[in-house]
Amino acid sequence: LPQDLSNLPLERLSANQINALCSVSRDYTRDPYFGLTIGRFIHISNFHALGYALMASHTLMDFCLRLERYFPIVTLAAEFSVERRDDSVTLRFQPRIPLSGQTEDAFITFLLRLMRLLYDKPLNLVRIEKRHTCPSEGPQPYVEEYGVTPHFAAPGAALVFDIAGFDDPLYGAC
């Protein structure tokens, strides 16, 4: 990685650099759940104006649709889509290039933490699907972070929520 890396909005690491950084960090720390740790330290301000626009969403559904619309600003390495049904909302994260399990874990952890912060009430997370396999140490750190046991080795990553609350006004709506 460049020694003089800045936090300017238009300066970014490539997906390959992020994958390599996550893999080296996992290996160095010997923590197979390192992606969960990364996700706990990503802050919405890291996304600059888009982050603040997401925080100003009127409802969680608005938040999800806004994220879907502007996701290509964040990365072109994956697609993000929202599927609304009568009883559920599914958020899908489908990589366009090979991404590490740590990268997937970091994004899902960040996204879920942000949604819980914005909604400020319990979300009914029904299911999580992960592309990568479960570490040999078991799923307990995921259960502690997410409240459900993820389904591993899925074709794509997904979060499935009960639709209750997705149309409720958010506290920070603007």
Coordinates of C-alpha atoms in Angstrom, one line a residue:
L1 CA 0.0 0.0 0.0
P2 CA 1.2 3.5 -0.6
Q3 CA 2.9 5.1 2.4
D4 CA 1.3 8.5 1.7
L5 CA -2.2 7.2 1.4
S6 CA -4.7 9.9 2.3
N7 CA -8.4 10.1 3.3
L8 CA -9.3 12.2 0.3
P9 CA -12.7 11.2 -1.1
L10 CA -11.4 10.5 -4.6
E11 CA -8.3 8.4 -3.4
R12 CA -9.2 4.8 -3.0
L13 CA -7.7 1.4 -2.6
S14 CA -8.5 -1.0 -5.3
A15 CA -10.6 -4.1 -4.4
N16 CA -7.5 -6.2 -4.9
Q17 CA -5.5 -4.0 -2.4
I18 CA -8.3 -4.3 0.1
N19 CA -8.5 -8.1 -0.3
A20 CA -4.8 -8.3 0.2
L21 CA -4.8 -6.1 3.2
C22 CA -7.7 -8.1 4.8
S23 CA -5.9 -11.4 4.1
V24 CA -2.6 -10.2 5.5
S25 CA -4.3 -8.8 8.6
R26 CA -6.2 -12.0 9.2
D27 CA -3.0 -14.0 8.8
Y28 CA -0.9 -11.6 11.0
T29 CA -3.5 -11.5 13.8
R30 CA -4.3 -15.2 13.4
D31 CA -8.0 -14.1 13.7
P32 CA -10.2 -16.0 11.2
Y33 CA -13.0 -13.5 12.2
F34 CA -10.9 -10.4 11.4
G35 CA -13.6 -9.1 8.9
L36 CA -16.0 -8.7 11.8
T37 CA -13.5 -6.5 13.6
I38 CA -13.0 -4.4 10.5
G39 CA -16.8 -3.9 10.2
R40 CA -17.0 -2.6 13.7
F41 CA -14.6 0.2 12.9
I42 CA -15.9 1.5 9.6
H43 CA -17.7 4.8 10.2
I44 CA -20.4 6.3 8.0
S45 CA -18.3 9.4 7.6
N46 CA -15.8 7.3 5.6
F47 CA -18.4 7.5 2.8
H48 CA -18.4 11.3 2.9
A49 CA -21.5 12.9 1.4
L50 CA -23.0 9.5 0.5
G51 CA -22.8 8.5 4.1
Y52 CA -24.6 11.5 5.3
A53 CA -27.2 11.1 2.6
L54 CA -27.8 7.5 3.8
M55 CA -28.1 8.8 7.4
A56 CA -30.8 11.3 6.3
S57 CA -33.1 8.6 4.8
H58 CA -36.7 8.8 5.9
T59 CA -37.1 5.0 6.5
L60 CA -35.0 1.9 6.4
M61 CA -36.5 1.1 3.0
D62 CA -35.5 4.5 1.7
F63 CA -32.0 3.8 3.2
C64 CA -31.8 0.5 1.4
L65 CA -33.0 1.9 -2.0
R66 CA -30.6 4.8 -1.7
L67 CA -27.7 2.5 -1.0
E68 CA -28.7 0.3 -4.0
R69 CA -28.9 3.4 -6.2
Y70 CA -25.5 4.8 -5.2
F71 CA -23.6 1.7 -4.4
P72 CA -21.5 2.0 -7.6
I73 CA -20.0 5.2 -6.0
V74 CA -18.7 3.0 -3.2
T75 CA -17.4 0.2 -5.4
L76 CA -17.7 -1.5 -8.7
A77 CA -16.3 -4.7 -7.3
A78 CA -19.8 -5.9 -6.3
E79 CA -23.5 -5.3 -7.0
F80 CA -25.9 -4.4 -4.2
S81 CA -29.7 -5.0 -4.7
V82 CA -32.8 -4.8 -2.7
E83 CA -35.8 -7.2 -3.0
R84 CA -39.0 -6.2 -1.2
R85 CA -41.7 -8.8 -0.7
D86 CA -44.9 -8.7 1.3
D87 CA -43.3 -10.1 4.4
S88 CA -39.5 -9.6 3.9
V89 CA -36.7 -7.4 2.6
T90 CA -33.6 -9.0 1.2
L91 CA -30.4 -7.2 0.7
R92 CA -28.0 -9.0 -1.8
F93 CA -24.3 -8.4 -2.2
Q94 CA -23.0 -10.1 -5.3
P95 CA -19.3 -9.7 -6.1
R96 CA -18.2 -9.0 -9.7
I97 CA -14.6 -10.0 -8.8
P98 CA -13.2 -12.5 -6.2
L99 CA -13.5 -10.9 -2.8
S100 CA -12.2 -12.3 0.4
G101 CA -14.4 -13.5 3.2
Q102 CA -13.0 -10.8 5.4
T103 CA -14.2 -8.1 2.9
E104 CA -17.6 -9.7 2.8
D105 CA -17.7 -9.9 6.6
A106 CA -16.6 -6.3 7.0
F107 CA -19.3 -4.9 4.7
I108 CA -22.1 -7.0 6.2
T109 CA -21.1 -6.2 9.8
F110 CA -20.9 -2.4 9.0
L111 CA -24.2 -2.4 7.1
L112 CA -26.1 -4.2 9.9
R113 CA -24.6 -2.1 12.6
L114 CA -25.5 1.1 10.7
M115 CA -29.1 -0.1 10.1
R116 CA -29.4 -0.9 13.8
L117 CA -28.1 2.5 14.7
L118 CA -30.4 4.4 12.4
Y119 CA -33.5 2.4 13.3
D120 CA -32.8 2.4 17.1
K121 CA -35.2 -0.5 17.6
P122 CA -34.6 -4.3 17.2
L123 CA -34.5 -5.4 13.6
N124 CA -35.8 -8.9 12.9
L125 CA -33.0 -10.4 10.9
V126 CA -34.3 -13.7 9.6
R127 CA -31.3 -15.0 7.7
I128 CA -27.8 -14.2 6.6
E129 CA -26.1 -15.9 3.7
K130 CA -22.3 -15.8 3.3
R131 CA -20.3 -16.8 0.3
H132 CA -17.3 -18.0 2.2
T133 CA -17.0 -21.1 4.4
C134 CA -17.3 -21.0 8.2
P135 CA -13.9 -20.8 10.0
S136 CA -13.0 -24.2 11.6
E137 CA -13.4 -22.5 15.0
G138 CA -17.2 -22.4 14.4
P139 CA -19.9 -19.7 13.9
Q140 CA -20.2 -18.3 17.5
P141 CA -18.6 -14.9 16.8
Y142 CA -21.0 -14.4 13.9
V143 CA -24.0 -15.4 16.1
E144 CA -22.8 -12.9 18.8
E145 CA -22.4 -10.1 16.2
Y146 CA -25.5 -10.8 14.1
G147 CA -27.9 -12.6 16.4
V148 CA -28.4 -15.4 13.9
T149 CA -26.2 -18.2 12.6
P150 CA -25.2 -17.5 9.0
H151 CA -25.6 -20.0 6.2
F152 CA -22.2 -20.4 4.7
A153 CA -20.9 -21.3 1.2
A154 CA -23.9 -19.6 -0.4
P155 CA -23.8 -18.4 -4.0
G156 CA -23.9 -14.8 -2.9
A157 CA -24.2 -12.8 0.3
A158 CA -27.6 -11.7 1.6
L159 CA -29.4 -10.3 4.6
V160 CA -33.1 -11.2 4.9
F161 CA -35.2 -9.2 7.3
D162 CA -38.8 -9.3 8.3
I163 CA -40.4 -6.3 6.7
A164 CA -41.8 -4.9 10.0
G165 CA -40.3 -1.5 10.7
F166 CA -38.9 -0.9 7.2
D167 CA -41.5 1.9 6.6
D168 CA -41.3 3.5 10.0
P169 CA -39.8 7.0 10.1
L170 CA -36.2 7.1 11.2
Y171 CA -35.1 9.4 14.0
G172 CA -32.5 11.2 11.9
A173 CA -34.7 11.6 8.8
C174 CA -34.1 14.8 6.9

